[in-house]
Short mmCIF file of C-alpha atoms and ligand atoms in Angstrom, two decimals:
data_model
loop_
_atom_site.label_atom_id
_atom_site.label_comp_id
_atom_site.label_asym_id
_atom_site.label_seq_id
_atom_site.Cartn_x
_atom_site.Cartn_y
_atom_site.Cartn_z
CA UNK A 166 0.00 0.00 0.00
CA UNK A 167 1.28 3.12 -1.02
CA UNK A 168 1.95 5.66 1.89
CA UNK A 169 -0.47 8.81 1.75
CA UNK A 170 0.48 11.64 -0.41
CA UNK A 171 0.04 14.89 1.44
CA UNK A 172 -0.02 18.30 -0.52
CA UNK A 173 3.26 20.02 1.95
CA UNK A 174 5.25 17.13 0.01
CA UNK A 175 4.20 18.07 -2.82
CA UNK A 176 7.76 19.70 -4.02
CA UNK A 177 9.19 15.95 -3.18
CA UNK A 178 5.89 14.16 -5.01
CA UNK A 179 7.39 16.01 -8.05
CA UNK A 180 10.64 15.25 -8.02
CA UNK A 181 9.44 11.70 -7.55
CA UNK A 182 7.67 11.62 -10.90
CA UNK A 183 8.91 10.01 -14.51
CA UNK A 184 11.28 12.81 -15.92
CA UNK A 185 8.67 13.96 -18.70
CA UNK A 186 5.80 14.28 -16.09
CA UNK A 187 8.01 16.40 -13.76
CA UNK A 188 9.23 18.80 -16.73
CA UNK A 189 5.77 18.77 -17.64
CA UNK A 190 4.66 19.55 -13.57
CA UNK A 191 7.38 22.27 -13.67
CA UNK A 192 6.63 23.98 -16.60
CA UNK A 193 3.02 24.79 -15.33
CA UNK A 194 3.72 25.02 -11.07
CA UNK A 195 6.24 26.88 -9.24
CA UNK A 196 6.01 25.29 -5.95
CA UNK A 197 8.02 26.42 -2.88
CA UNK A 198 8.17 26.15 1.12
CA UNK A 199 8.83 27.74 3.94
CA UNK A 200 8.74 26.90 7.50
CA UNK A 201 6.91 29.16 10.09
CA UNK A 202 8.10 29.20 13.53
CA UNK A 203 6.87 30.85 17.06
CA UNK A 204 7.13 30.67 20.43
CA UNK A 205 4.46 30.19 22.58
CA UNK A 206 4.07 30.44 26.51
CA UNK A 207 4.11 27.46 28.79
CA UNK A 208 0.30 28.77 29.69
CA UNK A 209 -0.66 28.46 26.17
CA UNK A 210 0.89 24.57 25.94
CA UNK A 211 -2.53 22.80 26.83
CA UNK A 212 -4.42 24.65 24.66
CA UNK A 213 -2.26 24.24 21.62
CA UNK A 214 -2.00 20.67 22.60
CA UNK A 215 -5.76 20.37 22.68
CA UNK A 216 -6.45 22.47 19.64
CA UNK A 217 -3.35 21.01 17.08
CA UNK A 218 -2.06 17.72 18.25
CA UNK A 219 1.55 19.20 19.75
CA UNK A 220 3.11 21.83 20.34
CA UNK A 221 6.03 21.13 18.18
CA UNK A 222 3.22 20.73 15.07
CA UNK A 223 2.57 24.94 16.01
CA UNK A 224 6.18 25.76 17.00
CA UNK A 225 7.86 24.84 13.13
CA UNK A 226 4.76 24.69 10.75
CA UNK A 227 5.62 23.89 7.06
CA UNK A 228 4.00 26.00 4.10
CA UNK A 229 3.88 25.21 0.02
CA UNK A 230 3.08 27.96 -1.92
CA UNK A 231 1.79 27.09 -5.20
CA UNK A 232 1.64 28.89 -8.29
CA UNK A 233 0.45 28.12 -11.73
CA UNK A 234 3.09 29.63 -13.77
CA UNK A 235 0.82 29.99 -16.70
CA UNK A 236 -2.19 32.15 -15.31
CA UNK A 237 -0.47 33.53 -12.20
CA UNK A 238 -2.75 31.88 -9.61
CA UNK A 239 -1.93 30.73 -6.26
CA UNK A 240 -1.98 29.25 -2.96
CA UNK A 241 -0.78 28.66 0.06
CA UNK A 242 -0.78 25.31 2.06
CA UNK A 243 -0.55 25.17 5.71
CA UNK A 244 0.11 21.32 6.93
CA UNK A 245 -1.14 22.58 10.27
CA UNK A 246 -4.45 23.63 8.46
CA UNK A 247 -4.44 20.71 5.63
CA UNK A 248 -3.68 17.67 7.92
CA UNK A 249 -7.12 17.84 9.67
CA UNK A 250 -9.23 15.48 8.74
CA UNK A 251 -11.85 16.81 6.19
CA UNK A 252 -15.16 18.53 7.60
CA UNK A 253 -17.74 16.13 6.39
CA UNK A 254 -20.43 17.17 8.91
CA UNK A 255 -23.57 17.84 8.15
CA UNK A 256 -26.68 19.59 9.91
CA UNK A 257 -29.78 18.50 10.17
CA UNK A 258 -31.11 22.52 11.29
CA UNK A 259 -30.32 23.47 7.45
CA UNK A 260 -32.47 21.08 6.10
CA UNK A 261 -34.92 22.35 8.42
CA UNK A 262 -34.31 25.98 7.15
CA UNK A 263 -34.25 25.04 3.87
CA UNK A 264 -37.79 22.89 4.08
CA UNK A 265 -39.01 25.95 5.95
CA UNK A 266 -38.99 28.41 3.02
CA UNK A 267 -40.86 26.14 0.75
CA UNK A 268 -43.64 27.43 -1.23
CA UNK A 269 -41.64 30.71 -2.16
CA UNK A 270 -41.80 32.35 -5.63
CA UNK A 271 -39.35 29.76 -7.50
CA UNK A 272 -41.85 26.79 -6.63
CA UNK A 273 -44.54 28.54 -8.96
CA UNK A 274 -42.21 30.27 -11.22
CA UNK A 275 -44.86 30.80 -13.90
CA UNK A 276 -46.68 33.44 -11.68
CA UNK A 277 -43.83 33.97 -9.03
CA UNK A 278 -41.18 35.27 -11.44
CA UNK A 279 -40.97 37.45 -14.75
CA UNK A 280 -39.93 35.70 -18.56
CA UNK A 281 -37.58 36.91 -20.73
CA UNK A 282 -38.42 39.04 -23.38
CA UNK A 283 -38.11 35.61 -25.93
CA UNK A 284 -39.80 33.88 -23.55
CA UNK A 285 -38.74 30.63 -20.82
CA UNK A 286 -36.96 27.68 -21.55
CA UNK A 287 -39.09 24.83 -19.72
CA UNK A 288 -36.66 21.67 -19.36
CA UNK A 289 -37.61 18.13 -17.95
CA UNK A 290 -35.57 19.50 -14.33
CA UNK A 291 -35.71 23.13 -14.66
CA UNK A 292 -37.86 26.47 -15.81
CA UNK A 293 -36.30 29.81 -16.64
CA UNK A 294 -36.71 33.50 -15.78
CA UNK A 295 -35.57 36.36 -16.23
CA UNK A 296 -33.09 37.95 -13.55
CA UNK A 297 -35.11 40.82 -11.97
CA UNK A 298 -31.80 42.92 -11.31
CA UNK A 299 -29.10 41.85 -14.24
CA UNK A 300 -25.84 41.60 -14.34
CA UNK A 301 -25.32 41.94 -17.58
CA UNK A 302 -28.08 43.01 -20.72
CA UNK A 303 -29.29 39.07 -20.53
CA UNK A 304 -29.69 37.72 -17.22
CA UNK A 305 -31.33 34.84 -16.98
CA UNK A 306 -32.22 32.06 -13.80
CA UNK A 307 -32.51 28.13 -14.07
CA UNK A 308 -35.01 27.38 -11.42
CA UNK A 309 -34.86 23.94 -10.49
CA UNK A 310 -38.32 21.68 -10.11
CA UNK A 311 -36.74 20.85 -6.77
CA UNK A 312 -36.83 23.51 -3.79
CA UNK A 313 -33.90 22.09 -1.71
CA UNK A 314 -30.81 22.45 -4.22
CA UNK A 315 -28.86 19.64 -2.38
CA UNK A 316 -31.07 16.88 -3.42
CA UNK A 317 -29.25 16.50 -6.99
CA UNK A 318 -28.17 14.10 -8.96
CA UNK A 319 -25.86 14.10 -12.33
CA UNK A 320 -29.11 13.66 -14.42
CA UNK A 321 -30.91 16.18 -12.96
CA UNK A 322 -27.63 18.45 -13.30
CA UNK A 323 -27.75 17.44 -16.86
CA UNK A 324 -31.08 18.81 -17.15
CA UNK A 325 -30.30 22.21 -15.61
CA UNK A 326 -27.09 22.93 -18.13
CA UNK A 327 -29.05 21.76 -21.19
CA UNK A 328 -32.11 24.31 -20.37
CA UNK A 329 -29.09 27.18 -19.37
CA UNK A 330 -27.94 26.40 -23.03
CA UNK A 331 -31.02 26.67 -24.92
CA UNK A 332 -31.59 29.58 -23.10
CA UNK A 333 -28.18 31.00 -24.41
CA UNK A 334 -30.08 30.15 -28.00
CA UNK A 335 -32.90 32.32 -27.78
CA UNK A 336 -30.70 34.93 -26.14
CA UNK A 337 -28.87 35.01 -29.02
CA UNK A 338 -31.72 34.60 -31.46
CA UNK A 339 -32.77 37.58 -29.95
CA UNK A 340 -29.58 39.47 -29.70
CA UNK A 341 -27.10 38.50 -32.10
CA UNK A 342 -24.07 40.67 -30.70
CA UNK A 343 -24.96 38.21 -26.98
CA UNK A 344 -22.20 35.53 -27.98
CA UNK A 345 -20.83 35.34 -25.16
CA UNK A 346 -22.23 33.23 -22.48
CA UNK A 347 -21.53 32.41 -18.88
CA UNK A 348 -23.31 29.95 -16.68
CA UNK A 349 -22.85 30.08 -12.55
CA UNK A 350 -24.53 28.14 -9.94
CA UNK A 351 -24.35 30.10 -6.32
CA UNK A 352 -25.86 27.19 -3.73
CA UNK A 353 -26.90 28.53 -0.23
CA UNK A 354 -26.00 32.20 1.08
CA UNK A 355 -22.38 31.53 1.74
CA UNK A 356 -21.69 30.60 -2.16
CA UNK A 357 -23.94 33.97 -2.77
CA UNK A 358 -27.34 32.46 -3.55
CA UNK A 359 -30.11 34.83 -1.85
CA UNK A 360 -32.59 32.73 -2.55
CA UNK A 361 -32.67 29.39 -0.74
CA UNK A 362 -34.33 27.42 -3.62
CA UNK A 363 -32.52 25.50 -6.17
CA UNK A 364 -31.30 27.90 -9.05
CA UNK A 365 -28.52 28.81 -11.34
CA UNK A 366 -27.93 31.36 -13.39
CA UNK A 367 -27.22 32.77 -16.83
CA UNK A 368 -25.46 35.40 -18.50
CA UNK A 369 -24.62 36.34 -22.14
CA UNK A 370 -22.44 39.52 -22.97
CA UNK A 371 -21.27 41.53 -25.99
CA UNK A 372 -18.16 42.79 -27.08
CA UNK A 373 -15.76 40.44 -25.41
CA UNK A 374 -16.37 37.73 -22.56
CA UNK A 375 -16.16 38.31 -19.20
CA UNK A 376 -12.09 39.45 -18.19
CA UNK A 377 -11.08 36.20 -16.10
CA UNK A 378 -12.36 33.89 -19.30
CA UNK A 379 -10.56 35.79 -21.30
CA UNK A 380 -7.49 36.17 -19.30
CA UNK A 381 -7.77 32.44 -19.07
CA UNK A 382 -8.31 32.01 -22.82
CA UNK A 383 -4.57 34.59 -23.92
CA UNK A 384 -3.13 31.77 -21.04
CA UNK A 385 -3.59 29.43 -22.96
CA UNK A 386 -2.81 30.67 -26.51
CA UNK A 387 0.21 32.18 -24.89
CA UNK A 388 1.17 28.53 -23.71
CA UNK A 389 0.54 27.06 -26.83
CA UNK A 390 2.76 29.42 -28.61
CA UNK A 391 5.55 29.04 -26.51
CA UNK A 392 5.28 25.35 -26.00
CA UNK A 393 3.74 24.10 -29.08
CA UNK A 394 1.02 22.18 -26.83
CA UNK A 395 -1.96 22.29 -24.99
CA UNK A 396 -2.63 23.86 -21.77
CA UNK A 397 -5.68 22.20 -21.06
CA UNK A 398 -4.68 18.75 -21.91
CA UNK A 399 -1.09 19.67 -20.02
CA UNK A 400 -2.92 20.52 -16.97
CA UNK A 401 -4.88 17.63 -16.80
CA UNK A 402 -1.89 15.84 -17.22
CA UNK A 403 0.08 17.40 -14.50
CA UNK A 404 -2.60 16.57 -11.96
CA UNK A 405 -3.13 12.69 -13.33
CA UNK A 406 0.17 12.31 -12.85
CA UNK A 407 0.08 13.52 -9.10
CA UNK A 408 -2.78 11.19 -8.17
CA UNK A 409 -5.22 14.45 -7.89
CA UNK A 410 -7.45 13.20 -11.00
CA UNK A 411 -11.27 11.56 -10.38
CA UNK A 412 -11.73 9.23 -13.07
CA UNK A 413 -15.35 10.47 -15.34
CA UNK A 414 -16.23 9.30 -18.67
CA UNK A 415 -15.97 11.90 -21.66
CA UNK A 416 -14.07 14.24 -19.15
CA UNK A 417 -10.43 15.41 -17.46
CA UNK A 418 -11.71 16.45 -14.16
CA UNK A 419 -8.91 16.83 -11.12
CA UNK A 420 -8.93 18.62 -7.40
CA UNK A 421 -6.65 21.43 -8.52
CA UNK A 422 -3.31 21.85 -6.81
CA UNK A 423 -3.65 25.93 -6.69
CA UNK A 424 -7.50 26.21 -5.86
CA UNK A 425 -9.50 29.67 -5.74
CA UNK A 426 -10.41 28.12 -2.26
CA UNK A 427 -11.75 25.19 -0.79
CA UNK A 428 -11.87 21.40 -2.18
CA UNK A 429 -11.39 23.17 -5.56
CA UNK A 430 -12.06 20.79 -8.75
CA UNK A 431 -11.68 21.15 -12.29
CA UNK A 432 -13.21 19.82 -14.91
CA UNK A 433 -12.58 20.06 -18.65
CA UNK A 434 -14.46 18.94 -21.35
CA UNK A 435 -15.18 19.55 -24.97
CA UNK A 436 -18.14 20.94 -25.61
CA UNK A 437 -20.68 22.49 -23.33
CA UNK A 438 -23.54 20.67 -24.98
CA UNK A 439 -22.03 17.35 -24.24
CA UNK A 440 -23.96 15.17 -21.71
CA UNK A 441 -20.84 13.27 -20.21
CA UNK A 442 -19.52 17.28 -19.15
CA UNK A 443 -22.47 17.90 -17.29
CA UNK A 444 -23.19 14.31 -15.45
CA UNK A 445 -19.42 14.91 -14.45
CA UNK A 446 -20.10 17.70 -13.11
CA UNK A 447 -23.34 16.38 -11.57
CA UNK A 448 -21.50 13.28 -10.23
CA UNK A 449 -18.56 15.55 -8.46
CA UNK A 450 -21.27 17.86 -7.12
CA UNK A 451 -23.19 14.52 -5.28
CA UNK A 452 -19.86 13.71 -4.14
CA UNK A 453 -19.26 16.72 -2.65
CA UNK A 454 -23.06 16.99 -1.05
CA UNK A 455 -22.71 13.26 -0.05
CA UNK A 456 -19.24 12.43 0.76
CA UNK A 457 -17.42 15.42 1.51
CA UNK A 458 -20.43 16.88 3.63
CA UNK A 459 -20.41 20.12 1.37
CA UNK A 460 -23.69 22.76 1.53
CA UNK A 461 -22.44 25.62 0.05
CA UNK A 462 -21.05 26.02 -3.16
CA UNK A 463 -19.98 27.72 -6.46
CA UNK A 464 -20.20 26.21 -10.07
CA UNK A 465 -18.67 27.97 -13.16
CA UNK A 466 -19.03 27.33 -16.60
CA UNK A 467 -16.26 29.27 -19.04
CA UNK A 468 -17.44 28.03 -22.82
CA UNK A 469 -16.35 29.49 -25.91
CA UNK A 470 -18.61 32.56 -27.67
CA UNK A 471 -21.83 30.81 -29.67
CA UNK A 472 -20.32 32.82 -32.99
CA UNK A 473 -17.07 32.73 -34.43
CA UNK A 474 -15.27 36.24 -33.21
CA UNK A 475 -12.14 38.00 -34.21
CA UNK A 476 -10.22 36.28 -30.83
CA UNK A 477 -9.08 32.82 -31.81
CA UNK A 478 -11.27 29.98 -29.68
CA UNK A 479 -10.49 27.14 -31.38
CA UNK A 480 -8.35 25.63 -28.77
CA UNK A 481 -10.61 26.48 -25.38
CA UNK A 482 -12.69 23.39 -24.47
CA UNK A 483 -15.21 23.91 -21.70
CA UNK A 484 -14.06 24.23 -18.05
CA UNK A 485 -16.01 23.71 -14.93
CA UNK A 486 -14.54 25.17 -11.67
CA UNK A 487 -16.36 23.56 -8.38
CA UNK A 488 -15.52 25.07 -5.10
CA UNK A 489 -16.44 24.68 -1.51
CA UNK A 490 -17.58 27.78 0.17
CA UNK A 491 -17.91 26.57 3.48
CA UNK A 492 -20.13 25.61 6.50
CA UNK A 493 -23.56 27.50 6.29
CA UNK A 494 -23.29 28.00 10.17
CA UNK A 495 -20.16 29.66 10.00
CA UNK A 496 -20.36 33.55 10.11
CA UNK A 497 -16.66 34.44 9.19
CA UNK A 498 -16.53 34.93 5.35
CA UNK A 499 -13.99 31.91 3.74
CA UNK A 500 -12.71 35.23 1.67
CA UNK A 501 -10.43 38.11 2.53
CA UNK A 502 -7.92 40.47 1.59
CA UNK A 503 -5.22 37.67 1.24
CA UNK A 504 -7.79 35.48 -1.76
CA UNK A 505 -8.89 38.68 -3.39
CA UNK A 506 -5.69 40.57 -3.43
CA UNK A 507 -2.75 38.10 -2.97
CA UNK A 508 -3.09 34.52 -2.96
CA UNK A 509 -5.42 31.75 -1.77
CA UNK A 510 -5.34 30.75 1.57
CA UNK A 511 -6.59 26.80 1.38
CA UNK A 512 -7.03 24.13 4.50
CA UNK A 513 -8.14 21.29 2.62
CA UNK A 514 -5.43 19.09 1.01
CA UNK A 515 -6.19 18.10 -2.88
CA UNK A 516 -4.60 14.98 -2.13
CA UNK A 517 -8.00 14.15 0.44
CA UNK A 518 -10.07 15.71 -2.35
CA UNK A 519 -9.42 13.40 -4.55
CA UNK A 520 -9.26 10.39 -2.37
CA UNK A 521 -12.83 10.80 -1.14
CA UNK A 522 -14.35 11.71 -4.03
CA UNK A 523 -12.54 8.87 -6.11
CA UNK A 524 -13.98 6.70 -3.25
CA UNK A 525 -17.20 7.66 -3.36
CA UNK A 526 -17.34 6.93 -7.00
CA UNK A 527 -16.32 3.66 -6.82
CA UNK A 528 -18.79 2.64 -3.62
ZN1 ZN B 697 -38.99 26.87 -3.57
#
């Protein structure tokens, strides 16, 4: 049996790999480590002891800073933080909360909310409606049949992305300059959702896409002009190679070693119409409800404009970023100056991710 992988080795894990995989890992990650030290009071010993294990494990506590070379994101391990087991609680008082606003506007959306101006999409899972406050010129929400946006499944999940693309269809039947779409999922109040019932939401925007798609999209081509090969595929690689990758039919998808925050995954696919992508990301998102005891979450979908443009797409498959946002009951925000201005701060370890999710899969 092979001893755990853990992400503070992960500078070791590397060096450990098959000499194209590590060129490969190095060409995309700049990984380093530090040690932090302290000294703490013999008054504070029983506490530490209590609250960490030792304290020698507070005294010299090892950091990996991660950073993906290619699109200049980040983040910062702390084993102290990443060797506790993974928070797979879960409370019985937010299904209770969630039951208790039942009946709202989004279980009669034909009355309770307005339609776009081309009308709703009306899918075997889902109904749509138009945002009251946009974002953007077309705003649109996938309201789920269910209320309670935890009971999904990947089929269901396949349901809401097909009506959130047919929706970007009439959008653009209706404006041909909306090409560019964008499809987000905020689950419970700490992801951002304001309204408890099951929804996601869609966007489509002129002129260019949104700045972090295409910041992620000149990556790329940047990476394929310097290395003759393709980020996407690389990436995936890089993570297989590691162990991080959750095995899905018709799909790369891997709990990323620099993630935006917690329990990050990624998922790649080809196109955003294709049902393997979005039981993938259906499957990972049960997971994450069933074994990893997560509640609230974010889901994005970066896809390629509907029209050909004058930027060059050809390359840019469909990625799915999943991320943990953190116990419902917890009042301290899992964001702050350090993720939006420097670097991500994560606790869990990829390596557990991965491990649980691949487990679940399999049972
Ligand atoms: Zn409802």
């Amino acid at each position: 049996m092979a001893t755990q992988r853990n992400i503070t080795d992960l500078p070791d894990l590397i060096s450990a790999l098959p000499p194209e995989d590590r060129a490969l890992a190095k060409r995309i990650f700049d990984v380093s480590t530090t040690t932090g030290r302290l000294d703490p009071p013999e008054e504070m010993h029983a506490w530490i002891s209590k609250s960490f294990g030792s304290v020698d494990r507070v005294r010299a506590q090892r950091i990996v800073k991660v950073t993906n070379r290619i699109t200049l994101e980040g983040t910062l391990f702390n084993e102290l933080r990443a060797s506790r087991p993974l928070d797979t609680g879960v409370s019985l008082d937010l299904d209770c909360e969630i039951a208790a606003t039942e009946g709202d506007p989004f279980c009669h959306p034909k009355d309770g909310t307005p339609a776009d101006v081309f009308g709703r999409v009306i899918g075997e899972h889902a109904t749509t409606a138009s945002n009251i406050a946009k974002y953007d010129g077309f705003h649109g929400v996938v309201i789920f049949d269910d209320h309670n946006p935890l009971h999904l499944t990947p089929e269901k999940v396949a349901g809401y992305v097909s009506v959130g693309l047919e929706w970007f269809r009439k959008a653009l039947e209706a404006d041909p300059k909306a090409i560019y779409p964008f499809l987000m999922w905020n689950c419970l109040w700490r992801a951002g959702g304001s309204i408890i019932h099951g929804h996601a939401q869609v966007t489509a925007t002129r002129h260019t896409h949104y700045p972090k798609v295409e910041r992620l999209r000149r990556a790329a081509a940047d990476y394929k002009r310097e290395h003759g090969s393709d980020y996407f595929r690389d990436l995936a690689t890089v993570h297989a190679s590691l162990g991080l990758d959750i095995p899905l039919e018709g799909v790369h998808a891997f709990a990323s070693l620099s993630p935006i925050k917690e329990k990050e995954l990624v998922v790649v696919g080809s196109d955003p119409a294709d049902p393997a992508l979005s039981r993938a990301v259906g499957a990972l998102l049960q997971g994450y409800v069933n074994d990893l005891g997560v509640r609230a979450f974010n889901v994005a979908f970066y896809m390629p404009p509907l029209t050909s443009t004058e930027e060059d797409w050809s390359d840019f498959p469909t990625v799915v970023f999943i991320v943990d946002r953190g116990d419902p009951a917890n009042r301290t925000s899992d964001m702050g100056a350090m993720e939006l201005y420097a670097a991500s701060v994560v606790a869990s370890d990829p390596f557990r991710v991965a491990e649980a999710l691949r487990d679940g899969l399999d049972g």
